[in-house]
PDB file of C-alpha atoms in Angstrom:
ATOM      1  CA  UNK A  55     149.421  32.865   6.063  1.00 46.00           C
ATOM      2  CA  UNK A  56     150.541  36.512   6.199  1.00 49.00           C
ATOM      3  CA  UNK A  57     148.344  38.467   3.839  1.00 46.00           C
ATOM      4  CA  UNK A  58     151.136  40.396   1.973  1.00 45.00           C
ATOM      5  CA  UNK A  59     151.879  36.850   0.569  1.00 45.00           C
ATOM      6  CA  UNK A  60     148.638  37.334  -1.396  1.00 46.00           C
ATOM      7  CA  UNK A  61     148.107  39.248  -4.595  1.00 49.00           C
ATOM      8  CA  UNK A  62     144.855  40.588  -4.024  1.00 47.00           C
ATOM      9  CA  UNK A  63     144.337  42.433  -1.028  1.00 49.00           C
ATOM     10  CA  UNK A  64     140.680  41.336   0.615  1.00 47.00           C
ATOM     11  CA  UNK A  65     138.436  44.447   1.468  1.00 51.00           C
ATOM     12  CA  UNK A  66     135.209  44.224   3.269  1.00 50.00           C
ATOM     13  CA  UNK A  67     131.825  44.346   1.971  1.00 50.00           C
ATOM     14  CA  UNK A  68     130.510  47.646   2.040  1.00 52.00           C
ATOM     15  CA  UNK A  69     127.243  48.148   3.593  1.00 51.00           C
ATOM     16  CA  UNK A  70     124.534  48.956   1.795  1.00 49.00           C
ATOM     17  CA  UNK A  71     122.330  49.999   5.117  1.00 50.00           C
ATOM     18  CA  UNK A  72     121.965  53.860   4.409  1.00 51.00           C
ATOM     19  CA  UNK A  73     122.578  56.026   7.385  1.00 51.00           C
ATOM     20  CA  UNK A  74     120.893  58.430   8.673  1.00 49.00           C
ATOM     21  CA  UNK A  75     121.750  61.771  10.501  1.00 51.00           C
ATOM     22  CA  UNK A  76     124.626  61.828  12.381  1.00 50.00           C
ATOM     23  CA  UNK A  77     125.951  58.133  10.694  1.00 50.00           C
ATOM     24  CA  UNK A  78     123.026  56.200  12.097  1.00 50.00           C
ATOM     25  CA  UNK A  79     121.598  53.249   9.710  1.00 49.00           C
ATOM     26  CA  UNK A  80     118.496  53.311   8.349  1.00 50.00           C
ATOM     27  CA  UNK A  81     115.771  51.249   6.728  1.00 47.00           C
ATOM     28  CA  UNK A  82     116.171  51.140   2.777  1.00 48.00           C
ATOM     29  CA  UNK A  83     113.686  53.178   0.906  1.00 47.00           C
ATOM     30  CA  UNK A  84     112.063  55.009   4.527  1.00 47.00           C
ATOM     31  CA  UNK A  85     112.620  57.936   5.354  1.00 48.00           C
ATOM     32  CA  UNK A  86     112.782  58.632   8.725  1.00 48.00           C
ATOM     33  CA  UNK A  87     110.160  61.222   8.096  1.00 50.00           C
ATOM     34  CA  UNK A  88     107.520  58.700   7.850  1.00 49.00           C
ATOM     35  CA  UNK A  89     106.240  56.662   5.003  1.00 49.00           C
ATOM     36  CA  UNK A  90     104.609  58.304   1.732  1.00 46.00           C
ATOM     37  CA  UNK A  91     106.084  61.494  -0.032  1.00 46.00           C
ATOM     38  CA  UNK A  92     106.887  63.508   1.735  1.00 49.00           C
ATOM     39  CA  UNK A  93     105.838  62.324   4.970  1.00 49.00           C
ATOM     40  CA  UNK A  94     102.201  61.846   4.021  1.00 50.00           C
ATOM     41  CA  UNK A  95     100.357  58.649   3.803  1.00 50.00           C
ATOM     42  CA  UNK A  96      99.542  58.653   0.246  1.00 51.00           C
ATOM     43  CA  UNK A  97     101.583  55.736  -0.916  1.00 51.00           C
ATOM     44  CA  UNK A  98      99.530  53.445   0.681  1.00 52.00           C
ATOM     45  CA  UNK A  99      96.023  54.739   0.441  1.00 57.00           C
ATOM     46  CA  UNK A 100      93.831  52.635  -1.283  1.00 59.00           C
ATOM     47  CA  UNK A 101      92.960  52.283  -5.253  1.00 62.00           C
ATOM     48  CA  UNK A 102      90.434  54.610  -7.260  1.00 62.00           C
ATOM     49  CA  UNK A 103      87.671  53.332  -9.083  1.00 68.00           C
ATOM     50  CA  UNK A 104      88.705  51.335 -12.877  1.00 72.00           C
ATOM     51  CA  UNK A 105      86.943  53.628 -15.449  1.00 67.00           C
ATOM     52  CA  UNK A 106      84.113  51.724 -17.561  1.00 68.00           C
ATOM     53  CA  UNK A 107      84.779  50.619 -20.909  1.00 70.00           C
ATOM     54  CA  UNK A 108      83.351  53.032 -23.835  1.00 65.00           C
ATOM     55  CA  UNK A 109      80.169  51.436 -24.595  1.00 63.00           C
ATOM     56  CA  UNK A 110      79.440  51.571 -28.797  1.00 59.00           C
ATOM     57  CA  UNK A 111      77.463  54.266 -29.955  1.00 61.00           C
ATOM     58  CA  UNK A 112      75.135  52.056 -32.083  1.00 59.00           C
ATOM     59  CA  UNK A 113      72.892  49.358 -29.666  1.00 63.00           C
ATOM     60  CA  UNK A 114      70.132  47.596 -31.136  1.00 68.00           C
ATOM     61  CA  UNK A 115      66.880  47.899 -29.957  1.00 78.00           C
ATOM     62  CA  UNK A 116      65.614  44.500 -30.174  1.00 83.00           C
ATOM     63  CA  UNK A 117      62.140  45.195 -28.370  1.00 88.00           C
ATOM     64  CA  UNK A 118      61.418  47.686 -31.163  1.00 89.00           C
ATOM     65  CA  UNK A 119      62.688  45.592 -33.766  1.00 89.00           C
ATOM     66  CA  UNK A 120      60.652  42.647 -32.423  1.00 90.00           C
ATOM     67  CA  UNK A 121      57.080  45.231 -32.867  1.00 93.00           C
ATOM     68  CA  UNK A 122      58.226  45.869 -36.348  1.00 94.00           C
ATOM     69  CA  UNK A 123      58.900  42.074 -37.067  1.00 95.00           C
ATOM     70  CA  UNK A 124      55.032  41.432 -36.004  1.00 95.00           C
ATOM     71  CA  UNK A 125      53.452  44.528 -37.688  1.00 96.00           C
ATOM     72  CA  UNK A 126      55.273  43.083 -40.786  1.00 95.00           C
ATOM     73  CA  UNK A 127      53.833  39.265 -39.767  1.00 96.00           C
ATOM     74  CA  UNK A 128      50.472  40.667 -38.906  1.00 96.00           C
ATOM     75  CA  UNK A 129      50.026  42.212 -42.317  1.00 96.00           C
ATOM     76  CA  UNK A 130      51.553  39.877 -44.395  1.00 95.00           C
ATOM     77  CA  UNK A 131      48.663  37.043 -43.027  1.00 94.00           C
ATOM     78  CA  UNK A 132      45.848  39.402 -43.039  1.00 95.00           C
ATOM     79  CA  UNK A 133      46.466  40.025 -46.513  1.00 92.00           C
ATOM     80  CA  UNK A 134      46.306  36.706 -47.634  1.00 88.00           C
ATOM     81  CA  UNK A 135      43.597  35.275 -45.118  1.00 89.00           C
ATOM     82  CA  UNK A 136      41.604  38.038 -47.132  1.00 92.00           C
ATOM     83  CA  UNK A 137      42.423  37.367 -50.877  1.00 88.00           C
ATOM     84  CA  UNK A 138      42.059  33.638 -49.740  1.00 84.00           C
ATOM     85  CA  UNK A 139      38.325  34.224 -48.321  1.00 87.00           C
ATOM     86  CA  UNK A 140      37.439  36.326 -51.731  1.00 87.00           C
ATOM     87  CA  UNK A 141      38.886  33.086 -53.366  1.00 81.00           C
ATOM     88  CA  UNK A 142      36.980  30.256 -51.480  1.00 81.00           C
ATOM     89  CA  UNK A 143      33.584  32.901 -51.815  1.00 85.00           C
ATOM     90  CA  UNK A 144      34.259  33.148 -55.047  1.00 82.00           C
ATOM     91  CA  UNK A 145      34.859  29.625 -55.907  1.00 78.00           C
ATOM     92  CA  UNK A 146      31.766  28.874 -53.900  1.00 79.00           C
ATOM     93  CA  UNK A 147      29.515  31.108 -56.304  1.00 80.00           C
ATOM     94  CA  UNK A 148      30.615  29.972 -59.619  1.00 76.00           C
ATOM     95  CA  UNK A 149      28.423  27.691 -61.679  1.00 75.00           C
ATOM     96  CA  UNK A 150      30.023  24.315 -62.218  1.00 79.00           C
ATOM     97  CA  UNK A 151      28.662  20.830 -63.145  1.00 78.00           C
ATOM     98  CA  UNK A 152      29.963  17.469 -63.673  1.00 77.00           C
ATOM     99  CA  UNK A 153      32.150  16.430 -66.298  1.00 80.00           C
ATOM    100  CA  UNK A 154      30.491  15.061 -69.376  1.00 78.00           C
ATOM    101  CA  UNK A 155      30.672  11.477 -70.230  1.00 80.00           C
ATOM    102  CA  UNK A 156      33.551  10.592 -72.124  1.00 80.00           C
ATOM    103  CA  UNK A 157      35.961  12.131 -69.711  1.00 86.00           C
ATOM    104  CA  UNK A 158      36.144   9.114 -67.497  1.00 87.00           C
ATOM    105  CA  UNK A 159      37.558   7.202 -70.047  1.00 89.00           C
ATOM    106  CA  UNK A 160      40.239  10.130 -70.108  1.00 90.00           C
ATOM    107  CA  UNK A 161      40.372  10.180 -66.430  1.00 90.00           C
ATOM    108  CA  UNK A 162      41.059   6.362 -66.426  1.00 91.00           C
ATOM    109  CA  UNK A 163      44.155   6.792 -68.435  1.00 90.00           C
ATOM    110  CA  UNK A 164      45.427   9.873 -66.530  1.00 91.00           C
ATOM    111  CA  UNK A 165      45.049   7.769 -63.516  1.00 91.00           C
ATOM    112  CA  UNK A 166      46.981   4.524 -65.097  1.00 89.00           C
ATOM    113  CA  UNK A 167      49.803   7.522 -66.243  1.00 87.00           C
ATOM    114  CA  UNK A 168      50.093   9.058 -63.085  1.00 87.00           C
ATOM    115  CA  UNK A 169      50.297   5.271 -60.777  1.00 89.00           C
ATOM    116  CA  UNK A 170      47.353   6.782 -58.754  1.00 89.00           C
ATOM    117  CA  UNK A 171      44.064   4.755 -57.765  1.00 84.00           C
ATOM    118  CA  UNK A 172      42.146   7.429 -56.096  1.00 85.00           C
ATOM    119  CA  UNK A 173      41.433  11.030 -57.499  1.00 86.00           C
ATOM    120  CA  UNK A 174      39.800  14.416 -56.302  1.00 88.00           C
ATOM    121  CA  UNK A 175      36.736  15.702 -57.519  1.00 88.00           C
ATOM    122  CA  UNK A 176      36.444  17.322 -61.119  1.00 89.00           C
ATOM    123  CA  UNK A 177      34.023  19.630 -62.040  1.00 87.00           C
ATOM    124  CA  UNK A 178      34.049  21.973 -65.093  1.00 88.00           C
ATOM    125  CA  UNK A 179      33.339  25.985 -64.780  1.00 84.00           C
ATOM    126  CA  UNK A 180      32.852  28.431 -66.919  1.00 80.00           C
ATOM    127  CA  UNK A 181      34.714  30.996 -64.969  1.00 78.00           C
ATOM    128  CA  UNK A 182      37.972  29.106 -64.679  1.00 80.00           C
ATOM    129  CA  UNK A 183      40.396  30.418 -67.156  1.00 78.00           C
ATOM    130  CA  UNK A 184      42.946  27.659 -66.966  1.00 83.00           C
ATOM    131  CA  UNK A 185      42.785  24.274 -65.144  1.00 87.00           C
ATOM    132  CA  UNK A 186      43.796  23.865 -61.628  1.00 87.00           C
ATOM    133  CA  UNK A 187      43.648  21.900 -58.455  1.00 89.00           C
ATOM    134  CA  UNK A 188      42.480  24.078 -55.552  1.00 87.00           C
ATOM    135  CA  UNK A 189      41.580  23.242 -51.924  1.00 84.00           C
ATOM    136  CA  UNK A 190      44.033  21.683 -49.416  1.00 85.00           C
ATOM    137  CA  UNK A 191      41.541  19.726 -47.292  1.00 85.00           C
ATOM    138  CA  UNK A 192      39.456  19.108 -50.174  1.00 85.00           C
ATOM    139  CA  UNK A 193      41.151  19.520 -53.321  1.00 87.00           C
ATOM    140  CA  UNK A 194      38.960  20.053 -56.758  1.00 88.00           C
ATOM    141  CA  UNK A 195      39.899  19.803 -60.123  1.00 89.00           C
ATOM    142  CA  UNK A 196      38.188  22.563 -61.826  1.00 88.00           C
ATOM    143  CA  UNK A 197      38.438  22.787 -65.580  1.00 88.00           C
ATOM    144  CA  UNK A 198      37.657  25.505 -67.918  1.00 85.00           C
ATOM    145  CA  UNK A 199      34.432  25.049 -70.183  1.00 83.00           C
ATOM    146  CA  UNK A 200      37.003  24.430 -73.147  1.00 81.00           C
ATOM    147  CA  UNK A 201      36.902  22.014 -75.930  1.00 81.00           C
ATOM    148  CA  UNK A 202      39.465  19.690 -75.685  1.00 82.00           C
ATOM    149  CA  UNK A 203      40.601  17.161 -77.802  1.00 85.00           C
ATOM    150  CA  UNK A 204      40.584  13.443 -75.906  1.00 87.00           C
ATOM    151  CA  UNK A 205      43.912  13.012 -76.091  1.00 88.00           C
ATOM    152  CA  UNK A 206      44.069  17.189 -74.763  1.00 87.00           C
ATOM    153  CA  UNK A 207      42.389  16.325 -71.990  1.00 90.00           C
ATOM    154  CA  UNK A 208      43.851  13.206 -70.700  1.00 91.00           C
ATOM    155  CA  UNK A 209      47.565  14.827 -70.459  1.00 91.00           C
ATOM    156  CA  UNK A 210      46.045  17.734 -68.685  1.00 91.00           C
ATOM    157  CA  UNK A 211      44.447  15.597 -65.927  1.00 92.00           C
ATOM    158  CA  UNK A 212      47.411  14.036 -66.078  1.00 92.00           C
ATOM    159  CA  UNK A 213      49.375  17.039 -65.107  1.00 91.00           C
ATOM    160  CA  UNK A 214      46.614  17.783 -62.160  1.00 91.00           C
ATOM    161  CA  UNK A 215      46.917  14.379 -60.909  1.00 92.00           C
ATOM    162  CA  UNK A 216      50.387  14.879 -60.497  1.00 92.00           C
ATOM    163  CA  UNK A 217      49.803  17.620 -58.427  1.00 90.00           C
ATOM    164  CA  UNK A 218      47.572  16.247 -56.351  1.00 92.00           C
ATOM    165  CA  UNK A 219      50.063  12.599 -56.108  1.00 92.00           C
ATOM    166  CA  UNK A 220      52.788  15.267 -55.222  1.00 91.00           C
ATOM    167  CA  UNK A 221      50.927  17.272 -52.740  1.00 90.00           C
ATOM    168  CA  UNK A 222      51.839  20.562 -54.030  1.00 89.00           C
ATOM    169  CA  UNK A 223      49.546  22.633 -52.341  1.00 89.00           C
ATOM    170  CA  UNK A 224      50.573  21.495 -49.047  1.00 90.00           C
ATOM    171  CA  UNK A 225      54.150  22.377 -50.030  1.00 91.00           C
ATOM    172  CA  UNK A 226      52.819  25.752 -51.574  1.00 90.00           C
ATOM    173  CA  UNK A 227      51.344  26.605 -48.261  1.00 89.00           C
ATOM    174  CA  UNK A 228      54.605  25.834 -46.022  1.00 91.00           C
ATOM    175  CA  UNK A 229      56.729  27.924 -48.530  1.00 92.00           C
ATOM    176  CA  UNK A 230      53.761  30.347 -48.095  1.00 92.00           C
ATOM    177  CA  UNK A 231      54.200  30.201 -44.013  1.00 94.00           C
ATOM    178  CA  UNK A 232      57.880  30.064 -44.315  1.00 94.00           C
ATOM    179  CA  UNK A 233      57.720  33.679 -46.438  1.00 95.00           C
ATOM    180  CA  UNK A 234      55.654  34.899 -43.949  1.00 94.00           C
ATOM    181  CA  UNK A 235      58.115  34.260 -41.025  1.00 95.00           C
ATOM    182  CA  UNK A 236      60.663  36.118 -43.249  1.00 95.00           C
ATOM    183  CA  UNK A 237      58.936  38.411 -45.047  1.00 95.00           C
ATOM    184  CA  UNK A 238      61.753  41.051 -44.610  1.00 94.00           C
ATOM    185  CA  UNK A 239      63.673  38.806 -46.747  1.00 95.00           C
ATOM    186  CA  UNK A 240      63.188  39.899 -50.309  1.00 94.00           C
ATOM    187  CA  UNK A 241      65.041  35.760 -51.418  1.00 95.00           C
ATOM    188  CA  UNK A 242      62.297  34.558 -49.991  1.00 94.00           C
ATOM    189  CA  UNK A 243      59.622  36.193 -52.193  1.00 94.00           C
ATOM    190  CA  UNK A 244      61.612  35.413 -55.225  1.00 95.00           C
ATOM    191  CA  UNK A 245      62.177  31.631 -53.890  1.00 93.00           C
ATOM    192  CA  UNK A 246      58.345  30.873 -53.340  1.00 90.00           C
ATOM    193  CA  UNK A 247      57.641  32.401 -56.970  1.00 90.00           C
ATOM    194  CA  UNK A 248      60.531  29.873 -58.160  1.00 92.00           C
ATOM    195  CA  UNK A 249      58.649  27.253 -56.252  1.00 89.00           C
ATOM    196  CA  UNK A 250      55.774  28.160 -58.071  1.00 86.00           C
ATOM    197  CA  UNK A 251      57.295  28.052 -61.273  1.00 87.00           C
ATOM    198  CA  UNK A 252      59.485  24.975 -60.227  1.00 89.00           C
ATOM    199  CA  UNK A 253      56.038  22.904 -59.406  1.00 87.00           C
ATOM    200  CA  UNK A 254      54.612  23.105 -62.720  1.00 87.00           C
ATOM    201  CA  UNK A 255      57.493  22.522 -64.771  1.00 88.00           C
ATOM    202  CA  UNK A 256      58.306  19.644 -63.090  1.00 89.00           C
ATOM    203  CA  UNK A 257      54.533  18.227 -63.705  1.00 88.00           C
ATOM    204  CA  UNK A 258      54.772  19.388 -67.272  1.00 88.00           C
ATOM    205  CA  UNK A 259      58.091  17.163 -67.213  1.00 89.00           C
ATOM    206  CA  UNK A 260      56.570  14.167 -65.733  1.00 89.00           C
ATOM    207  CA  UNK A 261      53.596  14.127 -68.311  1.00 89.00           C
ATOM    208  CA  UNK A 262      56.183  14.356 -71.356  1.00 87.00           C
ATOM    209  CA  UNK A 263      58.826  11.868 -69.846  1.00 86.00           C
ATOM    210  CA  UNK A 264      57.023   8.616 -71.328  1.00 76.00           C
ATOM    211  CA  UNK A 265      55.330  10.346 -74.551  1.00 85.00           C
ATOM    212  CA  UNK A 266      56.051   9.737 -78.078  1.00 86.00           C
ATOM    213  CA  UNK A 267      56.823  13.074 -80.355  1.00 84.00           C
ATOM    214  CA  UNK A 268      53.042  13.088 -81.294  1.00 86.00           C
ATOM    215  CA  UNK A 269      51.567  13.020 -77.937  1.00 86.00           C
ATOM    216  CA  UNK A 270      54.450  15.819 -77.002  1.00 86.00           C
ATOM    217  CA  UNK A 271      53.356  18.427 -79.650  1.00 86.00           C
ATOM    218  CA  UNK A 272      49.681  17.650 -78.957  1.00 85.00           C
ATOM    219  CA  UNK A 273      50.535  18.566 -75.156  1.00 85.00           C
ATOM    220  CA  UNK A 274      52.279  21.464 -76.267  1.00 85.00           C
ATOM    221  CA  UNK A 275      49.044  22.378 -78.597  1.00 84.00           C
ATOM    222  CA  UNK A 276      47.167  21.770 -75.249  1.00 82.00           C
ATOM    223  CA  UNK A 277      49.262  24.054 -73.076  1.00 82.00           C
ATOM    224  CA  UNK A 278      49.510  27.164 -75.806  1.00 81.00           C
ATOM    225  CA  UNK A 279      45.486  26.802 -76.330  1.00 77.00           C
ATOM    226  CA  UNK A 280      45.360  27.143 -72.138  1.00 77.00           C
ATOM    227  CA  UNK A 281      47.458  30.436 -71.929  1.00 74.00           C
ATOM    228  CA  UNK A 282      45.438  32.073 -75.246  1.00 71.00           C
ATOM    229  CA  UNK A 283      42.137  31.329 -73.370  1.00 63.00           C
ATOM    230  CA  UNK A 284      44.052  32.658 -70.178  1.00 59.00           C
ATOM    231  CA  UNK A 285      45.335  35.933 -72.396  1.00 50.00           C
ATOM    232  CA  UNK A 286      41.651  36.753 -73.711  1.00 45.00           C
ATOM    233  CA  UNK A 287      39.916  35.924 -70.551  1.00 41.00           C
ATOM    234  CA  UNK A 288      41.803  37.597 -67.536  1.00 42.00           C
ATOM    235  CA  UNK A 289      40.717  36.248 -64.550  1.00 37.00           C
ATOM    236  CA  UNK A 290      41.672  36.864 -60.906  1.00 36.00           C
ATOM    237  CA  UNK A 291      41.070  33.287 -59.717  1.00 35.00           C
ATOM    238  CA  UNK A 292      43.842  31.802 -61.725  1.00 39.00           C
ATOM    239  CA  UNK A 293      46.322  33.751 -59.556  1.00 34.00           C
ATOM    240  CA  UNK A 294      44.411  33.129 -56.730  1.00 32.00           C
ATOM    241  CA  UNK A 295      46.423  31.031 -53.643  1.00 32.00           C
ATOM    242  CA  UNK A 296      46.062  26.630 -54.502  1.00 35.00           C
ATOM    243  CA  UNK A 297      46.363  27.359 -58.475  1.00 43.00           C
ATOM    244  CA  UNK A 298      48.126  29.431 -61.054  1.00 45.00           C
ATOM    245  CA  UNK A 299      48.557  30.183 -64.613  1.00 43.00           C
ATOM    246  CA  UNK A 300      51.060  28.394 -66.743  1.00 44.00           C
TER     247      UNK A 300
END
């Protein structure tokens, strides 16, 4: 076919092989100086070093903060192990003898209220502001050298037997430990006084939930006689670790 009959003319490709001096092709992108820039071997030397990462200026020192976490540990326990040895020393030295006769017919009936058969020792002191149940291993009743009224006095063994059923003072002491393992933690001094708090209201409750109006305000009569005594007679013990004032 004659290529006039056509209406496009073909053309060659061009080349895209650069030349060099004098027409001659060359390799794309060498020069025929040599690799690199200008003829030196730079563009293909190795890679530098990556920079670190910026560190923060603020790293915790947890060795030091571990030292502080014990010196706080260390004097939180010593405290107590003391104020607990004054207590049982204390306790030790104080005059007490038995209850008098007509309590166990109180006891009886505290024992019926609270569904227990067995009970802790009771002994009366002088030096014993309010009543309490102390000792973990071997828990006491001690009751203040106060002249209750029969019924008086079988709601407020009632209340210690209920402590003793519950085993509050083994609860005390793990709140105790647990406040000691976070003593940094200012929640956890205001949750063991709530616990505290919590423990005796809820025996308070328990004595009043099956009580007639009469036995109620007698109970109350009980509990405001307690705190005067408690008011005119200061005494560390009552704050002492294993009881507490109400």
């Amino acid at each position: 076919v004659p290529l006039w009959f056509l209406p496009l003319r073909l053309q060659s490709a061009p080349s895209v092989a650069p030349t060099g001096t004098g027409g001659e092709p060359t390799a794309a992108g060498i020069s025929p100086e040599g690799p690199g820039i200008e003829g030196g071997t730079d563009a293909y030397a190795a890679p530098g070093p990556i920079a670190p990462k910026p560190q923060p200026d603020f790293q915790p020192d947890f060795f030091l903060l571990g030292l502080v976490w014990c010196a706080g540990l260390g004097v939180y326990f010593l405290s107590g192990g003391i104020r607990l040895i004054r207590y049982r020393r204390r306790i030790s030295r104080l005059e007490v003898h038995a209850p008098p006769p007509y309590m166990k017919h109180c006891l009886q009936e505290a024992l019926e209220s609270s569904n227990i058969s067995h009970h802790p020792k009771i002994q009366i002191c002088a030096e014993v502001a309010t009543p309490m149940l102390t000792g973990i291993f071997s828990p006491v009743i001690l009751l203040p050298d106060i002249q209750f009224s029969p019924e008086q006095l079988t709601l407020i063994l009632t209340h210690e037997l209920l402590h003793y059923k519950r085993k509050d003072l083994w609860f005390k002491a793990a709140v105790y430990l647990a406040n000691g393992m976070h003593w940094f933690n200012p929640f956890c001094w205001l949750y063991r006084r709530e616990v505290n708090l919590l423990c005796e209201l809820s025996c308070d409750e328990g004595v009043a939930a099956g009580l007639e109006t009469d036995k109620k305000k007698e109970y109350g009569r009980a509990i405001l006689q307690i705190l005067s005594e408690a008011k005119a007679n200061e005494n560390p013990l009552c704050a002492a670790f294993g009881g507490g004032k109400r």
